[in-house]
CSV table of C-alpha atoms and ligand atoms in Angstrom, one decimal:
chain,number,residue,atom,x,y,z
A,1,MET,CA,26.0,-47.5,-13.7
A,2,GLY,CA,23.4,-44.9,-14.5
A,3,MET,CA,24.5,-41.5,-15.4
A,4,LEU,CA,22.1,-38.5,-15.3
A,5,ILE,CA,23.1,-35.7,-17.6
A,6,ILE,CA,21.3,-32.4,-17.0
A,7,ASN,CA,21.6,-30.1,-20.0
A,8,ASN,CA,20.4,-26.7,-20.9
A,9,TYR,CA,17.0,-28.2,-21.8
A,10,ASN,CA,16.3,-28.9,-18.1
A,11,PHE,CA,13.2,-26.9,-18.6
A,12,CYS,CA,10.1,-27.4,-16.5
A,13,ALA,CA,7.4,-26.4,-19.0
A,14,MET,CA,4.6,-26.9,-16.4
A,15,LEU,CA,5.9,-24.3,-14.0
A,16,ALA,CA,5.2,-20.6,-14.2
A,17,LEU,CA,4.9,-17.8,-11.6
A,18,LYS,CA,2.0,-15.5,-10.9
A,19,PRO,CA,2.9,-12.0,-12.2
A,20,GLY,CA,2.7,-8.9,-10.2
A,21,ALA,CA,4.5,-6.6,-7.8
A,22,ILE,CA,6.5,-8.0,-4.9
A,23,GLU,CA,8.5,-6.9,-1.8
A,24,VAL,CA,11.9,-8.4,-1.1
A,25,GLY,CA,14.2,-7.3,1.7
A,26,GLY,CA,12.2,-4.1,2.3
A,27,VAL,CA,12.2,-3.0,-1.4
A,28,ALA,CA,9.1,-2.9,-3.5
A,29,LEU,CA,9.7,-4.4,-6.9
A,30,ASP,CA,7.6,-4.6,-10.1
A,31,ASN,CA,8.6,-8.3,-10.6
A,32,HIS,CA,11.3,-10.8,-9.5
A,33,LEU,CA,14.0,-9.7,-12.1
A,34,LEU,CA,16.5,-6.9,-11.2
A,35,LEU,CA,19.3,-5.5,-13.2
A,36,ALA,CA,22.6,-6.5,-11.4
A,37,ALA,CA,25.1,-3.9,-10.3
A,38,GLY,CA,27.8,-3.0,-12.8
A,39,ILE,CA,25.8,-3.2,-16.1
A,40,LEU,CA,24.1,-0.1,-17.6
A,41,GLY,CA,24.1,1.4,-14.1
A,42,THR,CA,26.1,4.6,-14.3
A,43,THR,CA,23.4,7.0,-15.7
A,44,GLY,CA,19.8,7.8,-14.8
A,45,ALA,CA,18.9,7.4,-18.4
A,46,SER,CA,20.2,3.8,-18.7
A,47,LEU,CA,18.6,2.8,-15.4
A,48,ALA,CA,15.2,4.3,-16.6
A,49,ARG,CA,15.6,2.4,-19.9
A,50,VAL,CA,16.1,-0.9,-18.1
A,51,LEU,CA,13.1,-0.3,-15.9
A,52,SER,CA,10.9,0.5,-18.9
A,53,SER,CA,12.3,-2.7,-20.6
A,54,GLY,CA,10.7,-5.0,-18.1
A,55,ALA,CA,13.1,-5.1,-15.1
A,56,GLY,CA,11.3,-5.2,-11.8
A,57,GLY,CA,14.1,-3.1,-10.2
A,58,VAL,CA,17.6,-1.9,-10.9
A,59,VAL,CA,20.9,-1.8,-9.0
A,60,THR,CA,23.3,1.0,-9.8
A,61,LYS,CA,27.0,0.7,-10.6
A,62,SER,CA,28.9,0.6,-7.3
A,63,ILE,CA,29.6,4.2,-6.0
A,64,GLY,CA,32.5,4.9,-3.7
A,65,PRO,CA,34.0,7.6,-1.5
A,66,ALA,CA,36.0,9.3,-4.4
A,67,PRO,CA,35.7,9.6,-8.2
A,68,PHE,CA,37.9,6.9,-9.8
A,69,PRO,CA,38.6,6.1,-13.5
A,70,GLY,CA,39.0,2.4,-12.9
A,71,HIS,CA,41.8,0.0,-13.9
A,72,PRO,CA,43.9,0.3,-17.0
A,73,GLY,CA,42.5,-1.7,-20.0
A,74,PRO,CA,41.8,-4.1,-21.3
A,75,CYS,CA,39.0,-4.2,-18.7
A,76,VAL,CA,36.6,-6.8,-20.2
A,77,ALA,CA,37.1,-10.1,-22.1
A,78,VAL,CA,34.2,-12.0,-23.6
A,79,LEU,CA,34.7,-15.7,-23.1
A,80,GLU,CA,33.0,-18.8,-24.4
A,81,ASP,CA,30.6,-19.0,-21.4
A,82,GLY,CA,30.8,-15.7,-19.6
A,83,LEU,CA,32.6,-12.4,-19.1
A,84,LEU,CA,35.9,-11.7,-17.4
A,85,ASN,CA,36.1,-8.1,-16.1
A,86,ALA,CA,38.5,-5.9,-14.0
A,87,MET,CA,36.7,-2.6,-14.4
A,88,GLY,CA,38.3,-1.5,-11.2
A,89,LEU,CA,35.3,0.3,-9.6
A,90,PRO,CA,35.1,3.2,-11.9
A,91,ASN,CA,32.6,5.7,-10.5
A,92,PRO,CA,31.7,9.4,-10.3
A,93,SER,CA,31.3,9.3,-6.5
A,94,ALA,CA,28.9,11.9,-4.9
A,95,ASP,CA,28.1,13.4,-8.3
A,96,PHE,CA,26.1,10.3,-9.1
A,97,ALA,CA,23.2,11.6,-7.0
A,98,GLY,CA,22.1,13.9,-9.8
A,99,GLU,CA,21.6,10.9,-12.0
A,100,LEU,CA,18.8,9.7,-9.7
A,101,ASP,CA,16.9,13.0,-9.8
A,102,GLY,CA,14.3,11.6,-12.3
A,103,LEU,CA,13.9,8.2,-10.6
A,104,ALA,CA,12.2,9.2,-7.4
A,105,GLY,CA,9.9,6.5,-6.1
A,106,ARG,CA,11.2,3.9,-8.6
A,107,PRO,CA,12.8,0.6,-7.5
A,108,VAL,CA,16.4,1.8,-7.6
A,109,VAL,CA,18.8,0.1,-5.3
A,110,VAL,CA,22.1,2.1,-4.9
A,111,SER,CA,25.2,-0.1,-4.7
A,112,VAL,CA,27.9,1.5,-2.5
A,113,PHE,CA,31.4,0.6,-1.5
A,114,GLY,CA,34.0,1.9,1.0
A,115,GLY,CA,37.2,1.0,2.7
A,116,SER,CA,35.7,1.0,6.3
A,117,PRO,CA,32.3,1.1,8.0
A,118,GLU,CA,32.5,4.9,8.2
A,119,GLU,CA,33.1,5.3,4.5
A,120,PHE,CA,30.2,2.9,3.7
A,121,ALA,CA,27.9,5.0,5.8
A,122,GLU,CA,29.2,8.3,4.4
A,123,VAL,CA,28.7,7.2,0.8
A,124,ALA,CA,25.2,5.7,1.5
A,125,ALA,CA,24.1,8.9,3.2
A,126,TRP,CA,24.6,10.9,0.0
A,127,PHE,CA,21.8,8.8,-1.6
A,128,ALA,CA,19.5,8.3,1.4
A,129,ASP,CA,16.8,10.7,0.1
A,130,ARG,CA,16.6,9.0,-3.3
A,131,ALA,CA,17.4,5.3,-2.9
A,132,ALA,CA,14.8,2.5,-2.5
A,133,GLY,CA,17.5,0.7,-0.6
A,134,PHE,CA,21.3,0.0,-0.6
A,135,GLU,CA,23.4,-2.9,-1.8
A,136,LEU,CA,26.7,-3.1,0.0
A,137,ASN,CA,29.5,-4.2,-2.4
A,138,LEU,CA,31.6,-6.3,0.0
A,139,SER,CA,32.6,-8.6,-2.8
A,140,CYS,CA,34.5,-7.1,-5.8
A,141,PRO,CA,37.3,-9.6,-6.3
A,142,HIS,CA,40.0,-7.3,-7.6
A,143,ALA,CA,39.9,-4.0,-5.6
A,144,GLU,CA,42.7,-3.5,-3.1
A,145,GLY,CA,41.2,-2.3,0.2
A,146,TYR,CA,37.6,-2.6,-1.0
A,147,GLY,CA,35.1,-5.2,-1.9
A,148,ALA,CA,36.2,-8.7,-1.1
A,149,ALA,CA,39.2,-7.4,0.8
A,150,ILE,CA,36.6,-6.4,3.4
A,151,GLY,CA,33.9,-8.9,2.6
A,152,THR,CA,35.9,-12.0,3.5
A,153,ASP,CA,36.1,-10.9,7.1
A,154,PRO,CA,32.8,-11.6,8.9
A,155,ALA,CA,33.6,-9.0,11.6
A,156,LEU,CA,34.0,-6.3,8.9
A,157,VAL,CA,30.9,-7.5,7.0
A,158,GLU,CA,28.9,-7.1,10.2
A,159,ALA,CA,30.3,-3.6,11.0
A,160,CYS,CA,29.8,-2.2,7.5
A,161,THR,CA,26.3,-3.6,7.4
A,162,ARG,CA,25.4,-2.1,10.8
A,163,ALA,CA,26.9,1.3,9.7
A,164,VAL,CA,24.6,1.5,6.6
A,165,ALA,CA,21.6,-0.1,8.1
A,166,SER,CA,21.6,2.6,10.8
A,167,LEU,CA,20.4,5.0,8.1
A,168,GLY,CA,17.1,3.3,8.3
A,169,LEU,CA,16.8,2.2,4.6
A,170,PRO,CA,16.7,-1.4,3.3
A,171,THR,CA,20.2,-2.7,3.3
A,172,TRP,CA,21.2,-5.6,1.0
A,173,VAL,CA,24.7,-7.1,1.3
A,174,LYS,CA,26.3,-8.6,-1.8
A,175,LEU,CA,28.7,-11.4,-0.9
A,176,THR,CA,31.7,-12.9,-2.6
A,177,PRO,CA,31.9,-16.6,-3.5
A,178,ASN,CA,35.7,-16.4,-3.1
A,179,VAL,CA,35.7,-17.7,0.5
A,180,THR,CA,35.8,-21.2,2.0
A,181,ASP,CA,32.5,-20.8,3.7
A,182,ILE,CA,30.1,-18.1,2.5
A,183,THR,CA,27.6,-18.8,5.3
A,184,GLY,CA,29.9,-17.1,7.8
A,185,CYS,CA,29.7,-13.8,5.9
A,186,GLY,CA,25.9,-14.3,5.4
A,187,ARG,CA,25.3,-14.7,9.1
A,188,ALA,CA,27.5,-11.7,9.8
A,189,ALA,CA,25.4,-9.5,7.4
A,190,GLU,CA,22.3,-10.7,9.1
A,191,LYS,CA,23.7,-9.9,12.5
A,192,GLY,CA,24.6,-6.4,11.3
A,193,GLY,CA,21.0,-5.7,10.4
A,194,ALA,CA,20.9,-6.6,6.7
A,195,SER,CA,17.4,-6.8,5.1
A,196,ALA,CA,18.6,-9.2,2.4
A,197,ILE,CA,21.7,-11.0,1.1
A,198,VAL,CA,22.7,-10.9,-2.5
A,199,ALA,CA,24.7,-13.9,-3.7
A,200,ILE,CA,27.0,-13.8,-5.6
A,201,ASN,CA,29.5,-11.3,-7.0
A,202,THR,CA,32.0,-12.5,-9.6
A,203,VAL,CA,34.4,-15.4,-9.2
A,204,LYS,CA,38.1,-14.4,-9.1
A,205,ALA,CA,39.7,-15.6,-12.4
A,206,MET,CA,42.2,-14.9,-15.2
A,207,ARG,CA,43.0,-15.8,-18.8
A,208,ILE,CA,46.3,-15.5,-20.6
A,209,SER,CA,46.7,-14.7,-24.3
A,210,THR,CA,48.8,-17.5,-25.7
A,211,GLY,CA,49.6,-15.2,-28.7
A,212,LEU,CA,50.8,-12.3,-26.5
A,213,ARG,CA,52.1,-14.5,-23.7
A,214,ARG,CA,50.5,-12.1,-21.2
A,215,PRO,CA,47.3,-11.9,-19.1
A,216,VAL,CA,44.4,-10.6,-21.2
A,217,LEU,CA,43.2,-8.1,-18.6
A,218,GLY,CA,45.2,-5.0,-17.8
A,219,ASN,CA,44.8,-5.8,-14.1
A,220,ARG,CA,45.8,-9.5,-14.7
A,221,PHE,CA,43.1,-10.8,-12.4
A,222,GLY,CA,39.4,-10.1,-12.7
A,223,GLY,CA,36.0,-11.4,-12.0
A,224,LEU,CA,34.2,-14.1,-14.0
A,225,SER,CA,30.4,-13.8,-14.5
A,226,GLY,CA,27.9,-15.3,-16.8
A,227,PRO,CA,26.6,-18.9,-17.3
A,228,ALA,CA,30.0,-20.4,-16.3
A,229,ILE,CA,29.4,-19.4,-12.7
A,230,PHE,CA,25.7,-20.3,-12.4
A,231,PRO,CA,26.3,-23.6,-10.6
A,232,VAL,CA,28.6,-21.8,-8.1
A,233,ALA,CA,25.8,-19.2,-7.5
A,234,VAL,CA,23.2,-21.9,-7.0
A,235,ARG,CA,25.4,-23.7,-4.5
A,236,CYS,CA,26.0,-20.4,-2.5
A,237,VAL,CA,22.3,-19.5,-2.4
A,238,TYR,CA,21.5,-23.0,-1.3
A,239,GLU,CA,24.0,-22.9,1.5
A,240,LEU,CA,22.9,-19.4,2.6
A,241,TYR,CA,19.2,-20.4,2.7
A,242,GLU,CA,20.1,-23.0,5.3
A,243,ALA,CA,22.2,-20.6,7.4
A,244,CYS,CA,20.2,-17.4,7.3
A,245,ARG,CA,16.6,-16.2,7.8
A,246,ILE,CA,16.6,-13.0,5.8
A,247,PRO,CA,15.7,-13.2,2.1
A,248,ILE,CA,18.3,-14.0,-0.6
A,249,VAL,CA,18.6,-12.3,-4.0
A,250,GLY,CA,20.2,-14.8,-6.4
A,251,CYS,CA,22.8,-13.4,-8.8
A,252,GLY,CA,25.4,-15.1,-11.1
A,253,GLY,CA,24.9,-16.3,-14.6
A,254,ILE,CA,21.1,-16.2,-14.7
A,255,ALA,CA,20.1,-16.2,-18.4
A,256,SER,CA,16.7,-17.9,-18.7
A,257,ALA,CA,13.4,-18.4,-16.9
A,258,ASP,CA,14.5,-21.9,-15.9
A,259,ASN,CA,17.6,-20.4,-14.3
A,260,VAL,CA,15.3,-18.1,-12.3
A,261,LEU,CA,13.2,-21.0,-11.1
A,262,GLU,CA,16.3,-23.0,-10.2
A,263,MET,CA,17.7,-20.1,-8.1
A,264,MET,CA,14.3,-19.8,-6.4
A,265,MET,CA,14.3,-23.5,-5.6
A,266,ALA,CA,17.7,-23.1,-4.0
A,267,GLY,CA,16.3,-20.3,-1.9
A,268,ALA,CA,16.3,-17.0,-3.8
A,269,SER,CA,13.3,-14.7,-3.4
A,270,ALA,CA,14.3,-12.6,-6.4
A,271,VAL,CA,17.2,-12.5,-8.9
A,272,GLU,CA,19.6,-10.1,-10.4
A,273,ILE,CA,20.6,-10.4,-14.1
A,274,GLY,CA,23.9,-9.0,-15.3
A,275,SER,CA,26.0,-10.6,-18.0
A,276,ALA,CA,22.9,-11.8,-19.9
A,277,VAL,CA,22.2,-8.1,-20.7
A,278,ILE,CA,25.0,-8.5,-23.3
A,279,ARG,CA,22.0,-9.9,-25.4
A,280,GLY,CA,20.3,-6.5,-25.0
A,281,VAL,CA,17.9,-5.1,-22.5
A,282,GLY,CA,15.1,-7.1,-24.1
A,283,VAL,CA,16.4,-10.0,-21.9
A,284,PHE,CA,14.1,-8.9,-19.1
A,285,GLU,CA,10.9,-9.1,-21.2
A,286,ALA,CA,12.1,-12.3,-22.8
A,287,ILE,CA,12.6,-14.0,-19.5
A,288,ALA,CA,9.4,-12.6,-18.0
A,289,ALA,CA,7.4,-14.0,-21.0
A,290,ASP,CA,8.6,-17.5,-20.1
A,291,LEU,CA,8.5,-17.1,-16.3
A,292,TYR,CA,5.0,-15.6,-15.7
A,293,ALA,CA,1.5,-16.8,-16.5
A,294,ASP,CA,-1.8,-15.5,-15.1
A,295,ASP,CA,-2.5,-19.1,-13.8
A,296,GLY,CA,1.0,-19.4,-12.3
A,297,VAL,CA,1.9,-20.3,-8.8
A,298,ASP,CA,2.8,-18.0,-6.0
A,299,ALA,CA,6.7,-17.7,-5.9
A,300,ALA,CA,6.6,-18.4,-2.1
A,301,THR,CA,5.5,-22.0,-2.9
A,302,ILE,CA,8.8,-22.7,-4.7
A,303,VAL,CA,11.4,-20.5,-2.8
A,304,GLY,CA,13.7,-23.0,-1.1
A,305,CYS,CA,11.6,-26.1,-2.2
A,306,ALA,CA,14.8,-28.0,-3.1
A,307,HIS,CA,15.7,-28.3,0.5
A,308,ALA,CA,14.7,-31.5,2.2
B,1,RRO,O1,34.2,-2.5,-11.1
B,1,RRO,C1,34.6,-3.7,-11.1
B,1,RRO,O2,35.7,-4.0,-11.6
B,1,RRO,C2,33.8,-4.8,-10.5
B,1,RRO,C3,33.0,-4.6,-9.3
B,1,RRO,BR1,32.8,-3.0,-8.5
B,1,RRO,C4,32.4,-5.7,-8.8
B,1,RRO,O3,31.7,-5.7,-7.7
B,1,RRO,N1,32.5,-6.9,-9.4
B,1,RRO,C5,33.2,-7.1,-10.5
B,1,RRO,O4,33.4,-8.2,-11.1
B,1,RRO,N2,33.9,-6.0,-11.1
């Protein structure tokens, strides 16, 4: 019996993309690589630094209806093949607007969360004069009343999306993989007027310290990100590409140019990079150096090409 083993050297040396500015889901980007929500996204200075380090766009930390310090620690554990976090949606709420003062006209997508369609619209409206678009966090796996608590119900996904899309700015919807069928939520976002789907947020997970005989995270449960979840993200993007017509932004464990190409072949028009930033903000320039070449192909020729 033949056995095909695909390892981390599954690299297609022949394929590179044409460099240059693009437009995805109504947002103008400098390239296909965005900073994912939750990493280096709470100050204008860190967002500007990531943009000047080769990211084509940035997504802010998720901002909600009231200032919140987050869950009690420990909030992050570094694992063999990823990160486990339960930050607990720490955010400065409306005060965050001031952080965006120096970023006018830049590709800054503001991630927002709320406990109802009305709260989503209220929070998004605070940033409507300074966001290139919104990303709706309907997917944090460990936030009671927020995130996946709402984002697993297609009717609520549709209502929250419609409430924010009515502001007239590009509205991306970030989905949770912690559902039986992600396409139901993707279709609901599309029906509500989303301009793009972002897939995926973290996978609900936990670890236990055998020494302490207790969960390692203060919140016990958290979200797994990094290379460990890349195959889950590819599967979700592949399924959404077959179910929806709006563009998909791939997210989840992307750490190399080959990962970007694989996500695009599954159906992503752009990607978000989060946990790989643990290697430093130079990760954007490093991936771009492998991904782009002046004689590269138009990304449109490979987006979704893995589908029959
Ligand atoms: O803040 C968090 O704990 C958090 C958020 Br908002 C999210 O969307 N996903 C995640 O893994 N953690």
